[in-house]
CSV table of C-alpha atoms in Angstrom, one decimal:
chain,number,residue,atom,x,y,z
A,1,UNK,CA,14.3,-20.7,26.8
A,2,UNK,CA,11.1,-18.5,25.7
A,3,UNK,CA,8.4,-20.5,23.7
A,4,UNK,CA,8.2,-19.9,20.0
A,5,UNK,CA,5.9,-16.7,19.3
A,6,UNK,CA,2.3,-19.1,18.6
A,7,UNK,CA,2.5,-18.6,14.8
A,8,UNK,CA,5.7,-19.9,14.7
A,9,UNK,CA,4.4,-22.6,16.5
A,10,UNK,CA,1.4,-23.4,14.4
A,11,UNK,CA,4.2,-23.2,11.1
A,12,UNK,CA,6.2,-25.9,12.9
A,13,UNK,CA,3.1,-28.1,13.4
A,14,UNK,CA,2.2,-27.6,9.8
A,15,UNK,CA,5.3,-27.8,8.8
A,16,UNK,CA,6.1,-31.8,10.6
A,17,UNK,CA,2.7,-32.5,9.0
A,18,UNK,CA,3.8,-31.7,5.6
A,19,UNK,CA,6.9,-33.4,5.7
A,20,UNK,CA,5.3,-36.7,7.4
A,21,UNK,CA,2.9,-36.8,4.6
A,22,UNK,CA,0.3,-36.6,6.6
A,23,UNK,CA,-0.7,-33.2,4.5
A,24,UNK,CA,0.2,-34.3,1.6
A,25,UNK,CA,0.7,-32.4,-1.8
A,26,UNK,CA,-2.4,-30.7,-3.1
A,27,UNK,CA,-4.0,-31.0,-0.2
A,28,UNK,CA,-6.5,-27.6,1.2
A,29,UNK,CA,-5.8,-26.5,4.7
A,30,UNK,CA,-8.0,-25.0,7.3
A,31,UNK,CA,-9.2,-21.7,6.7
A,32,UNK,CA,-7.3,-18.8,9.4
A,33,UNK,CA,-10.1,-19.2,11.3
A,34,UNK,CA,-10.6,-22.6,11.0
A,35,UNK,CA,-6.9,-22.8,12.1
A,36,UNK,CA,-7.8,-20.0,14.4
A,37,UNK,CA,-10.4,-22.4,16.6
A,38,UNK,CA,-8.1,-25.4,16.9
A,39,UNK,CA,-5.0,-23.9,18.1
A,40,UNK,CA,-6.7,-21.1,20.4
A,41,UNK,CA,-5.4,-18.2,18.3
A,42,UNK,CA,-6.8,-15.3,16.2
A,43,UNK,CA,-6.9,-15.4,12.7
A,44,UNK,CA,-4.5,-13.0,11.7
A,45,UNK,CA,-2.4,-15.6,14.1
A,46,UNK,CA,-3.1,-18.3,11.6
A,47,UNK,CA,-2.3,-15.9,8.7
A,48,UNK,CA,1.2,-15.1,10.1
A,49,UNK,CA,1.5,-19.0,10.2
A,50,UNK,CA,0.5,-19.5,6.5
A,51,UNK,CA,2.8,-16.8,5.2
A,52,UNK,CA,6.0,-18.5,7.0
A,53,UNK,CA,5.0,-21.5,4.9
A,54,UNK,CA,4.8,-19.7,1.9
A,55,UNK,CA,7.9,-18.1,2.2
A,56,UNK,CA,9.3,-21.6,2.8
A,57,UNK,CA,7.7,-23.2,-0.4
A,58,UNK,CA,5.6,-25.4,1.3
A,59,UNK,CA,2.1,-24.1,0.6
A,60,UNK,CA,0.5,-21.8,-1.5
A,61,UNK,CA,-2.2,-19.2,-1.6
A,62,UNK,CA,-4.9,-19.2,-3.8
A,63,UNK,CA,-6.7,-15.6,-4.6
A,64,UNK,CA,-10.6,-16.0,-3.2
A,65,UNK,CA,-9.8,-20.3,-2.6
A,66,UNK,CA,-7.5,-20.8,0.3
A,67,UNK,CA,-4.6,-22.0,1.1
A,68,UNK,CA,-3.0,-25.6,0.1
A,69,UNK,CA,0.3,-28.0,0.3
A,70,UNK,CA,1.9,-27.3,-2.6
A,71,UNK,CA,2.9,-30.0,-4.9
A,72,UNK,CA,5.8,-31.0,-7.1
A,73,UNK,CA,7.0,-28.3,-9.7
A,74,UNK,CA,6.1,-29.2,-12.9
A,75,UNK,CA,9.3,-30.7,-14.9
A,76,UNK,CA,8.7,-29.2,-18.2
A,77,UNK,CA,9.2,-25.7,-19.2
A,78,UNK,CA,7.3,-23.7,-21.9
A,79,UNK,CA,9.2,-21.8,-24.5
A,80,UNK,CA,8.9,-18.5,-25.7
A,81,UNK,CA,10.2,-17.9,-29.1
A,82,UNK,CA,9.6,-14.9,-31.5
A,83,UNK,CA,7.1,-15.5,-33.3
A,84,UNK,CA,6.8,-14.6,-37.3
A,85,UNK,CA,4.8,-11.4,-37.3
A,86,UNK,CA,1.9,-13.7,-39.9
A,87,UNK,CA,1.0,-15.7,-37.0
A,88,UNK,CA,-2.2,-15.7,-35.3
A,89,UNK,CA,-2.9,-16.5,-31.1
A,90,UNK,CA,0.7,-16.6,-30.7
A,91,UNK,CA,0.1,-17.9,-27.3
A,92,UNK,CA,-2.3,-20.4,-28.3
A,93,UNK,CA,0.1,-21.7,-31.4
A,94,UNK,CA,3.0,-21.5,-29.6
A,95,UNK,CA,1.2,-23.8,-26.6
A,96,UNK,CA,0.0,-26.2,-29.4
A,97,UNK,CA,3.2,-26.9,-30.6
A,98,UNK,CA,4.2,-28.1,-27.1
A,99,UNK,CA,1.6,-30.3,-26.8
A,100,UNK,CA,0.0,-28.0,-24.2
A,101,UNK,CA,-3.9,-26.5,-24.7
A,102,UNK,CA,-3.2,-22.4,-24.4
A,103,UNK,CA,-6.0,-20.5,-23.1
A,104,UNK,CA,-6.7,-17.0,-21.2
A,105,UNK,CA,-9.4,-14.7,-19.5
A,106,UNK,CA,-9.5,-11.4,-20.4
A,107,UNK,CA,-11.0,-8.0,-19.2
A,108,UNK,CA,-11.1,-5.1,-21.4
A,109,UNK,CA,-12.1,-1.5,-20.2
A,110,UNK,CA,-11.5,2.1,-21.6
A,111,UNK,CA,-9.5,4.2,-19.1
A,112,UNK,CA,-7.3,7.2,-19.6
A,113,UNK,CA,-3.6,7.1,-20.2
A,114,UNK,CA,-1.2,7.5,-16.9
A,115,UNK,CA,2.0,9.2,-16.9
A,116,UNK,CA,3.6,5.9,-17.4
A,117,UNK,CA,1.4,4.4,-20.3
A,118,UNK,CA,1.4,7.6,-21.6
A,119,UNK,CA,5.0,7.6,-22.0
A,120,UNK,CA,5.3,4.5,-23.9
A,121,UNK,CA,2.6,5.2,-26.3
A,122,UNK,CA,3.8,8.5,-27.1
A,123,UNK,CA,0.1,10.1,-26.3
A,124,UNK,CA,-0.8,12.6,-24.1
A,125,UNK,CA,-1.2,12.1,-20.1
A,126,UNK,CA,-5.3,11.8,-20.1
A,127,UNK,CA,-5.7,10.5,-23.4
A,128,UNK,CA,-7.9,7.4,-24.0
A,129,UNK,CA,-6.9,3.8,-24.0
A,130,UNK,CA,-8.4,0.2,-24.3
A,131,UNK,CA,-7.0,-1.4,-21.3
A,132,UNK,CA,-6.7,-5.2,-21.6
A,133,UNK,CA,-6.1,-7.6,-18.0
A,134,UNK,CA,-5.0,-11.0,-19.0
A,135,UNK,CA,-4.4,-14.5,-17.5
A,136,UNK,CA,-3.1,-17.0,-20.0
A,137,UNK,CA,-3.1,-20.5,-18.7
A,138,UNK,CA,-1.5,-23.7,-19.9
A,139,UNK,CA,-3.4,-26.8,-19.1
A,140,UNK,CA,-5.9,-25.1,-17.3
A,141,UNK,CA,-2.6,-23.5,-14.9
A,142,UNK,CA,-2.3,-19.7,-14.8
A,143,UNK,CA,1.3,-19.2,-16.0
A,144,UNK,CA,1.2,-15.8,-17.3
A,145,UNK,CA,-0.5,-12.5,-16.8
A,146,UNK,CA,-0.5,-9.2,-19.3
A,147,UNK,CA,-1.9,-5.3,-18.7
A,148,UNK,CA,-2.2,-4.6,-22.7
A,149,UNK,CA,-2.9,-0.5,-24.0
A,150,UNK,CA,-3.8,0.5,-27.3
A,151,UNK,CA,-4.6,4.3,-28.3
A,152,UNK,CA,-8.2,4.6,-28.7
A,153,UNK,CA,-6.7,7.3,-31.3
A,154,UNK,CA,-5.7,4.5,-33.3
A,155,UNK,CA,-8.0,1.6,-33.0
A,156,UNK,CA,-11.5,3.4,-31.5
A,157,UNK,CA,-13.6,3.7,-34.8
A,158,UNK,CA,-12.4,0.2,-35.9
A,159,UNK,CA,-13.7,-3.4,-35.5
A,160,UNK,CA,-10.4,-4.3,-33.5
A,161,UNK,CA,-11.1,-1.8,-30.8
A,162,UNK,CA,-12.0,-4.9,-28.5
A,163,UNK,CA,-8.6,-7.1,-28.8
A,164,UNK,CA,-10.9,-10.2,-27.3
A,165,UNK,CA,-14.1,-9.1,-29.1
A,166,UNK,CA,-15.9,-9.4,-33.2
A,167,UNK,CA,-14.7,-10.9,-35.8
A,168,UNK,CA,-10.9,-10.8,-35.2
A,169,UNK,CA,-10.8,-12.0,-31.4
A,170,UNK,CA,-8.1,-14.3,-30.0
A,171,UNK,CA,-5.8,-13.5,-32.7
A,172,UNK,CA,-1.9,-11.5,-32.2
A,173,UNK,CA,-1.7,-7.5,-32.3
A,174,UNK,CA,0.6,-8.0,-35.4
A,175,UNK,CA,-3.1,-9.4,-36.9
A,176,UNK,CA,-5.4,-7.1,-35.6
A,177,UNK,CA,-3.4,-4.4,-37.1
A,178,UNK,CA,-3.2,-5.3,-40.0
A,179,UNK,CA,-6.8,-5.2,-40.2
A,180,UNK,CA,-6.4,-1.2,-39.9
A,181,UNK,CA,-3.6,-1.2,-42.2
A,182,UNK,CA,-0.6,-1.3,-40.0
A,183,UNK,CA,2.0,-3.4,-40.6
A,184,UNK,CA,4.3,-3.9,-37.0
A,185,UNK,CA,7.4,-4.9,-36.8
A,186,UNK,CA,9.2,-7.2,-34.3
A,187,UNK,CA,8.4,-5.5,-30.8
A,188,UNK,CA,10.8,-3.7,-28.3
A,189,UNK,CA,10.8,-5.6,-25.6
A,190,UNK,CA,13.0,-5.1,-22.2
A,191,UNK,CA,13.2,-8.1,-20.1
A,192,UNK,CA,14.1,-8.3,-16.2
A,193,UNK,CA,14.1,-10.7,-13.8
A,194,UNK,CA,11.9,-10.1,-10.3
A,195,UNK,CA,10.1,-11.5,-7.1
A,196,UNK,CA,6.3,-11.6,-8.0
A,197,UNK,CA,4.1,-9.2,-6.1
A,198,UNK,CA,1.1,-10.7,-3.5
A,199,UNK,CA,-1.3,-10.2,-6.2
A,200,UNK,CA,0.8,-11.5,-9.3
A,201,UNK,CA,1.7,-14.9,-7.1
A,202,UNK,CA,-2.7,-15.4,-5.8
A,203,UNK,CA,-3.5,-15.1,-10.2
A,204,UNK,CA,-0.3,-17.3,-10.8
A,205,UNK,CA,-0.7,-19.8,-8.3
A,206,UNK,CA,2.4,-19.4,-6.7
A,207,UNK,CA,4.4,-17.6,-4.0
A,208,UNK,CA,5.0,-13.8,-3.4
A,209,UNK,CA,9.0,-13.2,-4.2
A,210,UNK,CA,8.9,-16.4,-6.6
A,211,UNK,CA,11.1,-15.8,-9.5
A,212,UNK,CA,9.1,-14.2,-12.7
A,213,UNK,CA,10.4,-12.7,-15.9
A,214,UNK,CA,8.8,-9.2,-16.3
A,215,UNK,CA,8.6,-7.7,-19.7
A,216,UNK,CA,7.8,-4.6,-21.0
A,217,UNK,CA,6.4,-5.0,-24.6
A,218,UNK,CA,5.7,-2.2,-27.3
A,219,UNK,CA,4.9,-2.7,-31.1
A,220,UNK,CA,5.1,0.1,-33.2
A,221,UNK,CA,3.8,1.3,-36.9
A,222,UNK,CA,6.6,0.5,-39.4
A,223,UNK,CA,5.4,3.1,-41.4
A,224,UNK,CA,5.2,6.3,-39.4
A,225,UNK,CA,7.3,4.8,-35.6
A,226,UNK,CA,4.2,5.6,-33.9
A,227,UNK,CA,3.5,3.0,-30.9
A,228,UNK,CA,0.1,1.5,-31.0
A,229,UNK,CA,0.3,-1.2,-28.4
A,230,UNK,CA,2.3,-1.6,-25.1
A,231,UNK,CA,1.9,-4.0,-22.5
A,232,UNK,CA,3.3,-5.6,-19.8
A,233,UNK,CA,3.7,-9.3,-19.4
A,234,UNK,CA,4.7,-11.0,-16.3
A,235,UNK,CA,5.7,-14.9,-16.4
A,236,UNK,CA,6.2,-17.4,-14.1
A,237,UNK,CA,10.1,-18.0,-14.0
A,238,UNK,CA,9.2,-21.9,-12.9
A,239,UNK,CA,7.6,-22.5,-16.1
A,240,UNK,CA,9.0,-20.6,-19.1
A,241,UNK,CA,12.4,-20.1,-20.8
A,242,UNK,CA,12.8,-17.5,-23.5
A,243,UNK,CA,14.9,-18.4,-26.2
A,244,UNK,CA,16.2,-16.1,-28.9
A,245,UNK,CA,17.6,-16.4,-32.3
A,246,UNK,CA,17.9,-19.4,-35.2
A,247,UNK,CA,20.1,-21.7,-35.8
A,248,UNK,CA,21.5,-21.6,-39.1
A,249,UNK,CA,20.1,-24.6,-41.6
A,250,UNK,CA,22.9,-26.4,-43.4
């Protein structure tokens, strides 16, 4: 019987490790060419080994840190609600409220307007945009990522043109708009169910194919039906549960 191909090999020796405890939960693994050195191998050998084990669930890969054991899933779940429109950091709030601390990095830039964006914003292909890159974390754990566009059409002379800068920072688009003048109603929002992409599971911490719930968000001016923000939201389907409606109070 032919010997296992070597990264298989290498997986397998992980893999007893693991599930001895001798690598236990949490724990950082060698670098590929750490791993390369001890088991006689190139590195891309020692990649091929690591992305076995992520596929299996046992470790995890860690954008620009490594790789590590991964540890128990977290039992409790964050809900997503709608959220009344006078709300402010509806991330942040809705967090608090479940005895979590809500926070995010951001990135905003100015770019022009792809087919796709353009599409959704009902602007021209070209036409300018504040593009905001999110990672909201809860506890300090990245557990959700968002790609936000607003027209600069709409918001560029005004002190909301920078969602995460001035006075009005860090508060919900239904706020920020208001600022200008428009009132939003409850956004559009289509929902699906996916495997994460590499990049989406190094931010989130987690595994590429893990289960996330993708959503494609756009809030529009009540007054004229023009959209003025769209954005994409991708959360991890380990930690969140979306739950819709209101039970009646009798």
């Amino acid at each position: 019987m032919a010997a296992p191909a070597p990264y298989l090999a290498i997986a397998e020796a992980l893999r007893e490790r693991i599930a001895g405890g001798e690598l236990a939960p949490g724990t950082r693994l060698p670098s590929v060419a750490e791993l390369g050195r001890e088991y006689g191998v190139s590195p891309s050998v020692g990649a091929r080994a690591y992305s076995v084990l992520a596929q299996d669930g046992l470790v995890i890969s860690r954008h620009g840190a490594g790789h590590y054991v991964r540890g128990p899933e977290p039992a409790e779940l964050l809900v997503r609600r709608h959220r009344r429109l006078s709300e402010d950091s509806p991330f942040a709030q809705g967090a608090a409220e479940q005895g979590t601390e809500g926070t995010w990095r951001h990135e905003s830039v100015t770019a022009a307007a792809d087919a796709r964006t353009a599409a959704r914003l009902d602007v021209a292909e070209g036409d300018p945009v504040m593009r905001t890159e999110y990672v909201y974390l809860a506890n300090g754990e990245p557990v959700q990522l968002a790609t936000s566009w607003e027209p600069m059409a709409v918001t560029g002379q005004s002190m909301i043109v920078l969602p995460e800068a001035g006075p009005y920072a860090g508060v919900g688009v239904a706020a920020r708009m208001r600022v200008i003048g428009i009132e939003v109603g409850e956004p559009v929002e289509r929902v699906r169910a996916r495997g994460a992409t590499r990049a989406e599971a190094q931010q989130l911490g987690t595994n590429p194919t893990a289960p996330v719930l993708a959503i494609e968000r756009t809030y529009y001016d009540q007054a004229t039906g023009q959209p003025v923000e769209t954005a994409d939201i991708v959360m991890r389907g380990d930690r969140w549960v979306a739950i819709y409606g209101q039970a009646p109070r009798v």
